[in-house]
mmCIF file of C-alpha atoms in Angstrom:
data_model
loop_
_atom_site.group_PDB
_atom_site.id
_atom_site.type_symbol
_atom_site.label_atom_id
_atom_site.label_comp_id
_atom_site.label_asym_id
_atom_site.label_seq_id
_atom_site.Cartn_x
_atom_site.Cartn_y
_atom_site.Cartn_z
ATOM 1 C CA MET A 19 -101.799 -11.071 -62.977
ATOM 2 C CA GLY A 20 -101.120 -8.419 -60.384
ATOM 3 C CA ASP A 21 -100.253 -8.546 -56.735
ATOM 4 C CA PRO A 22 -102.576 -10.294 -54.280
ATOM 5 C CA GLN A 23 -105.028 -8.141 -52.395
ATOM 6 C CA LEU A 24 -102.637 -6.927 -49.750
ATOM 7 C CA PRO A 25 -103.166 -3.689 -47.848
ATOM 8 C CA GLY A 26 -101.169 -0.865 -49.377
ATOM 9 C CA GLN A 27 -98.565 -0.621 -46.618
ATOM 10 C CA LEU A 28 -97.939 -4.382 -46.723
ATOM 11 C CA ARG A 29 -97.585 -4.335 -50.504
ATOM 12 C CA ARG A 30 -94.936 -1.650 -50.132
ATOM 13 C CA ALA A 31 -93.178 -3.678 -47.415
ATOM 14 C CA VAL A 32 -92.695 -6.689 -49.698
ATOM 15 C CA SER A 33 -92.053 -4.742 -52.903
ATOM 16 C CA GLY A 34 -88.333 -4.440 -52.119
ATOM 17 C CA LEU A 35 -87.692 -8.190 -52.071
ATOM 18 C CA PRO A 36 -85.327 -9.443 -54.798
ATOM 19 C CA ILE A 37 -87.982 -11.898 -56.034
ATOM 20 C CA GLU A 38 -90.370 -9.096 -57.039
ATOM 21 C CA PRO A 39 -89.032 -8.398 -60.587
ATOM 22 C CA ALA A 40 -89.337 -12.116 -61.451
ATOM 23 C CA LEU A 41 -92.970 -12.454 -60.355
ATOM 24 C CA PRO A 42 -94.636 -11.208 -63.572
ATOM 25 C CA GLU A 43 -92.712 -13.776 -65.636
ATOM 26 C CA LEU A 44 -93.536 -16.522 -63.133
ATOM 27 C CA LEU A 45 -97.240 -15.636 -63.036
ATOM 28 C CA ALA A 46 -97.370 -15.567 -66.828
ATOM 29 C CA ALA A 47 -95.678 -18.981 -67.040
ATOM 30 C CA LEU A 48 -98.192 -20.580 -64.679
ATOM 31 C CA ALA A 49 -101.124 -18.866 -66.387
ATOM 32 C CA ALA A 50 -100.026 -20.231 -69.768
ATOM 33 C CA GLY A 51 -98.899 -23.696 -68.686
ATOM 34 C CA SER A 52 -99.189 -26.299 -65.967
ATOM 35 C CA ALA A 53 -95.655 -26.222 -64.504
ATOM 36 C CA ALA A 54 -92.632 -24.016 -63.929
ATOM 37 C CA VAL A 55 -89.248 -24.028 -62.191
ATOM 38 C CA LEU A 56 -88.121 -21.054 -60.111
ATOM 39 C CA GLN A 57 -84.413 -20.561 -59.406
ATOM 40 C CA ALA A 58 -83.867 -17.945 -56.711
ATOM 41 C CA PRO A 59 -80.798 -17.599 -54.450
ATOM 42 C CA PRO A 60 -81.132 -17.589 -50.656
ATOM 43 C CA GLY A 61 -82.708 -14.412 -49.355
ATOM 44 C CA ALA A 62 -84.701 -13.646 -52.510
ATOM 45 C CA GLY A 63 -88.026 -14.080 -50.705
ATOM 46 C CA LYS A 64 -89.426 -16.991 -52.721
ATOM 47 C CA THR A 65 -90.759 -18.986 -49.772
ATOM 48 C CA THR A 66 -93.041 -16.298 -48.371
ATOM 49 C CA ARG A 67 -93.673 -14.043 -51.376
ATOM 50 C CA VAL A 68 -94.505 -16.447 -54.203
ATOM 51 C CA PRO A 69 -97.532 -18.153 -52.545
ATOM 52 C CA LEU A 70 -99.043 -14.751 -51.735
ATOM 53 C CA ALA A 71 -98.449 -13.555 -55.296
ATOM 54 C CA LEU A 72 -100.418 -16.527 -56.646
ATOM 55 C CA LEU A 73 -103.484 -16.030 -54.455
ATOM 56 C CA ASP A 74 -105.473 -13.799 -56.803
ATOM 57 C CA GLN A 75 -104.726 -15.704 -60.009
ATOM 58 C CA PRO A 76 -107.917 -16.663 -61.912
ATOM 59 C CA TRP A 77 -106.903 -20.306 -62.194
ATOM 60 C CA LEU A 78 -106.612 -20.527 -58.387
ATOM 61 C CA ALA A 79 -110.058 -19.029 -57.692
ATOM 62 C CA GLY A 80 -111.923 -21.108 -55.114
ATOM 63 C CA LYS A 81 -108.986 -23.486 -54.666
ATOM 64 C CA ARG A 82 -106.183 -23.992 -52.170
ATOM 65 C CA LEU A 83 -102.442 -23.803 -52.676
ATOM 66 C CA ILE A 84 -100.205 -26.417 -51.069
ATOM 67 C CA MET A 85 -96.537 -25.608 -50.413
ATOM 68 C CA LEU A 86 -94.136 -28.364 -49.446
ATOM 69 C CA GLU A 87 -91.378 -27.612 -46.922
ATOM 70 C CA PRO A 88 -88.674 -30.178 -46.028
ATOM 71 C CA ARG A 89 -88.698 -29.398 -42.279
ATOM 72 C CA ARG A 90 -91.413 -28.855 -39.675
ATOM 73 C CA LEU A 91 -89.706 -25.776 -38.269
ATOM 74 C CA ALA A 92 -89.521 -24.194 -41.733
ATOM 75 C CA ALA A 93 -93.182 -25.007 -42.398
ATOM 76 C CA ARG A 94 -94.349 -23.276 -39.222
ATOM 77 C CA ALA A 95 -92.055 -20.302 -39.757
ATOM 78 C CA ALA A 96 -93.119 -19.791 -43.378
ATOM 79 C CA ALA A 97 -96.805 -19.923 -42.472
ATOM 80 C CA ARG A 98 -96.326 -17.462 -39.625
ATOM 81 C CA ARG A 99 -94.397 -15.001 -41.769
ATOM 82 C CA MET A 100 -96.994 -15.049 -44.564
ATOM 83 C CA ALA A 101 -99.801 -14.613 -42.043
ATOM 84 C CA ASP A 102 -97.941 -11.664 -40.505
ATOM 85 C CA THR A 103 -97.608 -10.118 -43.966
ATOM 86 C CA LEU A 104 -101.377 -10.311 -44.358
ATOM 87 C CA GLY A 105 -101.942 -8.923 -40.872
ATOM 88 C CA GLU A 106 -103.538 -12.200 -39.769
ATOM 89 C CA THR A 107 -102.828 -15.084 -37.436
ATOM 90 C CA VAL A 108 -101.879 -18.569 -38.618
ATOM 91 C CA GLY A 109 -104.979 -20.608 -39.361
ATOM 92 C CA GLY A 110 -106.699 -17.870 -41.363
ATOM 93 C CA THR A 111 -105.745 -17.356 -44.992
ATOM 94 C CA VAL A 112 -102.452 -19.152 -44.299
ATOM 95 C CA GLY A 113 -102.104 -22.341 -42.266
ATOM 96 C CA TYR A 114 -99.841 -25.351 -41.872
ATOM 97 C CA ARG A 115 -99.988 -29.112 -41.392
ATOM 98 C CA ILE A 116 -97.088 -31.000 -39.884
ATOM 99 C CA ARG A 117 -96.781 -34.223 -37.938
ATOM 100 C CA LEU A 118 -98.775 -33.991 -34.689
ATOM 101 C CA ASP A 119 -99.707 -30.354 -35.300
ATOM 102 C CA SER A 120 -102.093 -28.534 -37.602
ATOM 103 C CA LYS A 121 -103.408 -24.980 -37.857
ATOM 104 C CA VAL A 122 -105.851 -24.630 -40.736
ATOM 105 C CA GLY A 123 -109.376 -23.298 -40.938
ATOM 106 C CA SER A 124 -112.356 -23.134 -43.271
ATOM 107 C CA LYS A 125 -110.959 -19.979 -44.909
ATOM 108 C CA THR A 126 -107.396 -21.263 -45.363
ATOM 109 C CA ARG A 127 -106.134 -20.784 -48.943
ATOM 110 C CA ILE A 128 -102.414 -21.510 -48.421
ATOM 111 C CA GLU A 129 -101.369 -24.675 -46.582
ATOM 112 C CA VAL A 130 -97.698 -25.219 -45.786
ATOM 113 C CA VAL A 131 -97.062 -28.923 -45.262
ATOM 114 C CA THR A 132 -94.159 -31.272 -44.725
ATOM 115 C CA GLU A 133 -93.254 -34.062 -47.124
ATOM 116 C CA GLY A 134 -94.980 -36.939 -45.364
ATOM 117 C CA ILE A 135 -98.206 -34.951 -45.092
ATOM 118 C CA LEU A 136 -98.291 -34.319 -48.848
ATOM 119 C CA THR A 137 -97.761 -38.015 -49.594
ATOM 120 C CA ARG A 138 -100.671 -38.957 -47.321
ATOM 121 C CA MET A 139 -102.879 -36.261 -48.879
ATOM 122 C CA ILE A 140 -102.321 -37.711 -52.363
ATOM 123 C CA GLN A 141 -102.843 -41.277 -51.147
ATOM 124 C CA ASP A 142 -106.187 -40.260 -49.587
ATOM 125 C CA ASP A 143 -107.226 -38.112 -52.569
ATOM 126 C CA PRO A 144 -105.265 -38.927 -55.757
ATOM 127 C CA GLY A 145 -106.973 -36.090 -57.642
ATOM 128 C CA LEU A 146 -106.203 -33.474 -54.999
ATOM 129 C CA ASP A 147 -109.712 -32.069 -55.257
ATOM 130 C CA GLY A 148 -109.893 -28.411 -54.272
ATOM 131 C CA VAL A 149 -106.149 -27.886 -54.749
ATOM 132 C CA GLY A 150 -105.104 -25.551 -57.552
ATOM 133 C CA ALA A 151 -101.324 -25.641 -57.163
ATOM 134 C CA VAL A 152 -98.567 -27.537 -55.384
ATOM 135 C CA LEU A 153 -95.279 -25.736 -54.697
ATOM 136 C CA PHE A 154 -92.113 -27.681 -53.859
ATOM 137 C CA ASP A 155 -89.848 -25.350 -51.892
ATOM 138 C CA GLU A 156 -86.128 -26.013 -51.364
ATOM 139 C CA PHE A 157 -86.315 -28.919 -53.795
ATOM 140 C CA HIS A 158 -82.518 -29.131 -53.957
ATOM 141 C CA GLU A 159 -82.578 -31.042 -50.661
ATOM 142 C CA ARG A 160 -83.863 -34.012 -52.719
ATOM 143 C CA SER A 161 -85.358 -36.309 -50.113
ATOM 144 C CA LEU A 162 -87.133 -39.521 -51.067
ATOM 145 C CA ASN A 163 -90.473 -38.115 -49.873
ATOM 146 C CA ALA A 164 -90.101 -34.917 -51.923
ATOM 147 C CA ASP A 165 -89.233 -36.881 -55.073
ATOM 148 C CA LEU A 166 -92.162 -39.205 -54.429
ATOM 149 C CA GLY A 167 -94.467 -36.235 -53.876
ATOM 150 C CA LEU A 168 -93.469 -34.675 -57.188
ATOM 151 C CA ALA A 169 -93.879 -37.996 -59.019
ATOM 152 C CA LEU A 170 -97.367 -38.485 -57.553
ATOM 153 C CA CYS A 171 -98.363 -34.916 -58.430
ATOM 154 C CA LEU A 172 -97.144 -35.359 -62.013
ATOM 155 C CA GLU A 173 -99.143 -38.591 -62.223
ATOM 156 C CA ALA A 174 -102.263 -36.849 -60.886
ATOM 157 C CA GLN A 175 -101.750 -33.979 -63.328
ATOM 158 C CA ALA A 176 -101.396 -36.339 -66.297
ATOM 159 C CA GLY A 177 -104.316 -38.610 -65.462
ATOM 160 C CA LEU A 178 -106.823 -36.710 -63.355
ATOM 161 C CA ARG A 179 -105.987 -33.010 -63.019
ATOM 162 C CA PRO A 180 -104.595 -31.339 -66.155
ATOM 163 C CA ASP A 181 -105.502 -27.985 -64.542
ATOM 164 C CA LEU A 182 -103.215 -28.605 -61.522
ATOM 165 C CA ARG A 183 -100.212 -26.259 -61.450
ATOM 166 C CA LEU A 184 -96.837 -27.497 -60.205
ATOM 167 C CA LEU A 185 -93.970 -25.198 -59.236
ATOM 168 C CA VAL A 186 -90.520 -26.369 -58.158
ATOM 169 C CA MET A 187 -88.481 -23.740 -56.287
ATOM 170 C CA SER A 188 -84.805 -23.984 -55.364
ATOM 171 C CA ALA A 189 -81.828 -21.866 -54.468
ATOM 172 C CA THR A 190 -79.038 -24.133 -55.724
ATOM 173 C CA LEU A 191 -80.550 -26.877 -57.899
ATOM 174 C CA ASP A 192 -79.797 -27.052 -61.628
ATOM 175 C CA GLY A 193 -83.275 -26.479 -62.985
ATOM 176 C CA GLY A 194 -82.729 -28.077 -66.383
ATOM 177 C CA PRO A 195 -83.289 -31.768 -65.502
ATOM 178 C CA VAL A 196 -86.325 -30.963 -63.342
ATOM 179 C CA ALA A 197 -87.805 -28.769 -66.092
ATOM 180 C CA ARG A 198 -87.426 -31.633 -68.601
ATOM 181 C CA LEU A 199 -89.057 -34.043 -66.138
ATOM 182 C CA MET A 200 -92.013 -31.634 -65.950
ATOM 183 C CA GLY A 201 -92.510 -31.519 -69.709
ATOM 184 C CA GLU A 202 -89.991 -28.813 -70.623
ATOM 185 C CA ALA A 203 -91.411 -26.424 -68.053
ATOM 186 C CA PRO A 204 -90.150 -22.824 -68.286
ATOM 187 C CA ILE A 205 -87.355 -21.805 -65.907
ATOM 188 C CA VAL A 206 -87.697 -18.430 -64.192
ATOM 189 C CA SER A 207 -84.650 -16.922 -62.469
ATOM 190 C CA SER A 208 -84.528 -14.299 -59.720
ATOM 191 C CA GLN A 209 -81.899 -12.045 -58.222
ATOM 192 C CA GLY A 210 -80.276 -12.837 -54.881
ATOM 193 C CA ARG A 211 -80.474 -11.504 -51.369
ATOM 194 C CA ALA A 212 -81.820 -8.113 -50.397
ATOM 195 C CA TRP A 213 -78.604 -6.870 -48.735
ATOM 196 C CA PRO A 214 -74.906 -7.458 -49.432
ATOM 197 C CA VAL A 215 -73.048 -10.013 -47.310
ATOM 198 C CA ASP A 216 -69.326 -9.847 -46.520
ATOM 199 C CA ILE A 217 -67.483 -13.158 -46.105
ATOM 200 C CA HIS A 218 -64.551 -13.636 -43.734
ATOM 201 C CA TRP A 219 -62.568 -16.887 -43.670
ATOM 202 C CA ALA A 220 -61.069 -18.290 -40.478
ATOM 203 C CA GLU A 221 -57.997 -20.491 -40.032
ATOM 204 C CA ARG A 222 -58.573 -24.228 -39.759
ATOM 205 C CA PRO A 223 -58.940 -24.925 -36.002
ATOM 206 C CA ALA A 224 -55.866 -26.540 -34.453
ATOM 207 C CA GLY A 225 -57.462 -27.469 -31.129
ATOM 208 C CA ARG A 226 -60.873 -28.659 -30.016
ATOM 209 C CA PHE A 227 -63.690 -27.757 -32.387
ATOM 210 C CA GLU A 228 -65.936 -26.237 -29.700
ATOM 211 C CA ASP A 229 -63.106 -24.026 -28.383
ATOM 212 C CA ALA A 230 -62.385 -22.707 -31.870
ATOM 213 C CA LEU A 231 -66.059 -21.956 -32.562
ATOM 214 C CA THR A 232 -66.441 -20.214 -29.231
ATOM 215 C CA ALA A 233 -63.462 -17.992 -30.040
ATOM 216 C CA LEU A 234 -64.929 -17.200 -33.465
ATOM 217 C CA VAL A 235 -68.251 -16.216 -31.928
ATOM 218 C CA LEU A 236 -66.584 -13.959 -29.368
ATOM 219 C CA THR A 237 -64.565 -12.300 -32.133
ATOM 220 C CA ALA A 238 -67.676 -11.783 -34.253
ATOM 221 C CA LEU A 239 -69.513 -10.247 -31.302
ATOM 222 C CA ALA A 240 -66.680 -7.798 -30.758
ATOM 223 C CA GLU A 241 -66.264 -6.886 -34.431
ATOM 224 C CA GLN A 242 -70.012 -6.532 -35.098
ATOM 225 C CA PRO A 243 -71.364 -4.654 -32.061
ATOM 226 C CA GLU A 244 -74.978 -4.665 -33.314
ATOM 227 C CA GLY A 245 -77.397 -7.423 -34.189
ATOM 228 C CA ASP A 246 -77.822 -11.066 -33.252
ATOM 229 C CA LEU A 247 -75.672 -14.006 -34.350
ATOM 230 C CA LEU A 248 -76.591 -17.350 -35.909
ATOM 231 C CA VAL A 249 -74.032 -20.114 -35.364
ATOM 232 C CA PHE A 250 -74.164 -23.418 -37.271
ATOM 233 C CA LEU A 251 -72.977 -26.530 -35.435
ATOM 234 C CA PRO A 252 -73.193 -30.252 -36.323
ATOM 235 C CA GLY A 253 -75.453 -31.456 -33.517
ATOM 236 C CA GLN A 254 -76.917 -31.138 -30.054
ATOM 237 C CA GLY A 255 -73.700 -32.113 -28.271
ATOM 238 C CA GLU A 256 -71.669 -29.349 -29.908
ATOM 239 C CA ILE A 257 -74.496 -26.871 -29.265
ATOM 240 C CA ARG A 258 -74.535 -27.732 -25.560
ATOM 241 C CA ARG A 259 -70.750 -27.455 -25.189
ATOM 242 C CA VAL A 260 -70.444 -24.156 -27.079
ATOM 243 C CA ARG A 261 -73.367 -22.786 -25.080
ATOM 244 C CA GLU A 262 -71.611 -23.662 -21.825
ATOM 245 C CA ARG A 263 -68.416 -21.939 -22.938
ATOM 246 C CA LEU A 264 -70.223 -18.815 -24.089
ATOM 247 C CA ALA A 265 -72.281 -18.638 -20.899
ATOM 248 C CA ASP A 266 -69.068 -18.566 -18.853
ATOM 249 C CA ARG A 267 -67.489 -15.826 -21.006
ATOM 250 C CA ARG A 268 -70.532 -13.703 -21.847
ATOM 251 C CA PRO A 269 -73.310 -14.101 -19.261
ATOM 252 C CA ASP A 270 -75.039 -11.040 -20.744
ATOM 253 C CA LEU A 271 -75.993 -12.915 -23.917
ATOM 254 C CA LEU A 272 -79.263 -14.708 -24.571
ATOM 255 C CA LEU A 273 -78.112 -18.133 -25.828
ATOM 256 C CA ALA A 274 -80.869 -19.895 -27.785
ATOM 257 C CA PRO A 275 -80.369 -23.442 -29.134
ATOM 258 C CA LEU A 276 -82.273 -24.443 -32.263
ATOM 259 C CA TYR A 277 -82.712 -28.070 -33.368
ATOM 260 C CA GLY A 278 -85.541 -30.381 -34.280
ATOM 261 C CA ALA A 279 -86.095 -32.083 -30.917
ATOM 262 C CA LEU A 280 -86.898 -28.834 -29.103
ATOM 263 C CA SER A 281 -90.444 -27.844 -28.199
ATOM 264 C CA GLN A 282 -92.246 -25.186 -30.227
ATOM 265 C CA ALA A 283 -91.816 -22.677 -27.391
ATOM 266 C CA GLU A 284 -88.053 -23.305 -27.272
ATOM 267 C CA GLN A 285 -87.782 -22.951 -31.045
ATOM 268 C CA ASP A 286 -89.785 -19.724 -30.942
ATOM 269 C CA LEU A 287 -87.282 -18.299 -28.448
ATOM 270 C CA ALA A 288 -84.626 -18.666 -31.132
ATOM 271 C CA LEU A 289 -86.755 -17.471 -34.035
ATOM 272 C CA LEU A 290 -88.600 -14.470 -32.636
ATOM 273 C CA PRO A 291 -87.126 -11.094 -31.602
ATOM 274 C CA GLN A 292 -86.088 -10.804 -27.956
ATOM 275 C CA PRO A 293 -85.830 -7.065 -27.222
ATOM 276 C CA GLY A 294 -83.345 -5.901 -24.635
ATOM 277 C CA ARG A 295 -80.720 -8.645 -24.955
ATOM 278 C CA ARG A 296 -78.290 -9.607 -27.674
ATOM 279 C CA LYS A 297 -79.053 -13.108 -28.882
ATOM 280 C CA VAL A 298 -76.824 -15.897 -30.181
ATOM 281 C CA VAL A 299 -78.729 -18.709 -31.903
ATOM 282 C CA LEU A 300 -76.862 -22.037 -31.836
ATOM 283 C CA ALA A 301 -78.397 -24.154 -34.582
ATOM 284 C CA THR A 302 -78.037 -27.374 -36.506
ATOM 285 C CA ALA A 303 -78.696 -27.594 -40.256
ATOM 286 C CA ILE A 304 -82.392 -27.178 -39.428
ATOM 287 C CA ALA A 305 -81.856 -23.412 -39.811
ATOM 288 C CA GLU A 306 -80.268 -23.660 -43.271
ATOM 289 C CA THR A 307 -83.332 -23.157 -45.426
ATOM 290 C CA SER A 308 -86.588 -21.181 -45.549
ATOM 291 C CA LEU A 309 -85.957 -19.373 -42.261
ATOM 292 C CA THR A 310 -85.568 -15.691 -41.565
ATOM 293 C CA ILE A 311 -84.479 -15.169 -37.967
ATOM 294 C CA GLU A 312 -85.233 -11.555 -37.225
ATOM 295 C CA GLY A 313 -82.338 -9.577 -35.829
ATOM 296 C CA VAL A 314 -79.549 -11.792 -37.225
ATOM 297 C CA ARG A 315 -76.766 -9.706 -38.764
ATOM 298 C CA THR A 316 -73.912 -12.226 -38.560
ATOM 299 C CA VAL A 317 -73.648 -15.945 -39.382
ATOM 300 C CA VAL A 318 -70.801 -18.102 -38.033
ATOM 301 C CA ASP A 319 -70.569 -21.365 -39.973
ATOM 302 C CA GLY A 320 -68.670 -24.194 -38.313
ATOM 303 C CA GLY A 321 -68.384 -25.907 -41.691
ATOM 304 C CA ARG A 322 -69.614 -29.277 -40.474
ATOM 305 C CA MET A 323 -72.918 -31.152 -40.589
ATOM 306 C CA ARG A 324 -74.193 -34.475 -39.312
ATOM 307 C CA LEU A 325 -75.998 -36.760 -41.742
ATOM 308 C CA PRO A 326 -77.314 -40.345 -41.694
ATOM 309 C CA ARG A 327 -75.240 -42.804 -43.721
ATOM 310 C CA PHE A 328 -75.952 -46.476 -44.274
ATOM 311 C CA ASP A 329 -73.337 -48.798 -42.778
ATOM 312 C CA PRO A 330 -73.256 -52.032 -44.799
ATOM 313 C CA ASN A 331 -71.209 -53.786 -42.110
ATOM 314 C CA GLY A 332 -73.749 -53.135 -39.404
ATOM 315 C CA GLY A 333 -76.773 -53.235 -41.686
ATOM 316 C CA MET A 334 -78.160 -49.962 -40.375
ATOM 317 C CA SER A 335 -77.809 -46.194 -40.738
ATOM 318 C CA ARG A 336 -75.658 -44.127 -38.406
ATOM 319 C CA LEU A 337 -74.927 -40.437 -38.072
ATOM 320 C CA VAL A 338 -71.584 -39.233 -39.408
ATOM 321 C CA THR A 339 -70.023 -35.772 -39.241
ATOM 322 C CA LEU A 340 -69.008 -34.397 -42.637
ATOM 323 C CA PRO A 341 -67.806 -31.103 -44.113
ATOM 324 C CA VAL A 342 -70.723 -29.059 -45.447
ATOM 325 C CA SER A 343 -71.287 -28.990 -49.188
ATOM 326 C CA LYS A 344 -70.851 -25.831 -51.224
ATOM 327 C CA ALA A 345 -74.619 -25.624 -51.647
ATOM 328 C CA ALA A 346 -75.181 -25.940 -47.887
ATOM 329 C CA ALA A 347 -72.567 -23.267 -47.181
ATOM 330 C CA GLU A 348 -74.352 -20.936 -49.615
ATOM 331 C CA GLN A 349 -77.640 -21.602 -47.854
ATOM 332 C CA ARG A 350 -76.065 -20.806 -44.496
ATOM 333 C CA ARG A 351 -74.611 -17.595 -45.834
ATOM 334 C CA GLY A 352 -78.088 -16.746 -47.064
ATOM 335 C CA ARG A 353 -79.376 -16.510 -43.478
ATOM 336 C CA ALA A 354 -77.581 -13.144 -43.305
ATOM 337 C CA GLY A 355 -78.413 -10.168 -45.497
ATOM 338 C CA ARG A 356 -82.160 -10.758 -45.291
ATOM 339 C CA LEU A 357 -83.367 -7.865 -43.157
ATOM 340 C CA GLY A 358 -80.315 -5.597 -43.250
ATOM 341 C CA PRO A 359 -76.615 -5.423 -44.183
#
């Protein structure tokens, strides 16, 4: 039940992650039983470290591991980071499947998939032949597809695959009810982020929201002279307007939007290091979970998010802007303190 077969320097690189001390207990739980729940705060390293730690387990020999991610961007990013850790490219030991895009190969052992993909996989193959474990990452987001995926996996485990391991991972979810649903599965807890994070509160904006956020970003840039910034905004309109304001005030900055409708190349501009220029990433809630944006030292949270809500009068869903939940705010804070203080 040791570490996967990583090269020595890579094993040392990941050994400092907060999740590391919890791995022996987690591996023992999955070796002894068919399910477990992992509670690990943002920044612990669960998304990219746990699948790699499971690779050399005897019960997974000759089988694949499927990890569910709620967003396409997070699925691609998690696969790329694990492949980098192994010194490989995506499509080797680690791959991903998302809507309209797939990078897997004959040697792929870890597949990161989105919720709809997992549902279709189970519908096509109810026994999940060749799959040794299914991991549900960021389960606290609680979408219909994720709940359905877990229900179908539990059904497959009970009727066809008693050897199938199921692991639910979350940063903010109360693990008790999920553990009971999974047959009193053991709950394993991990420590939090790798580096301390200081929190500074701003006054409630009196004027236009975009003006207030722009001022906050400029203040943060001045007070923290090193590192990139990640700014959370409700939607594309706010991102565009804040970007325009910042471009007028600070033309030296690299301003990178990040939201779901962007192309992969545009998203990569926000996610990957850009040497030589200080970067400000202007993101929607898409950047809340399972992402490590290299270089980010400061997070500015606008405190708002846009969510679909059903309108009974109109008979259809519409997007409404709401204050972020406490759990979402904690996730956003967790984007800092991952690679440095």
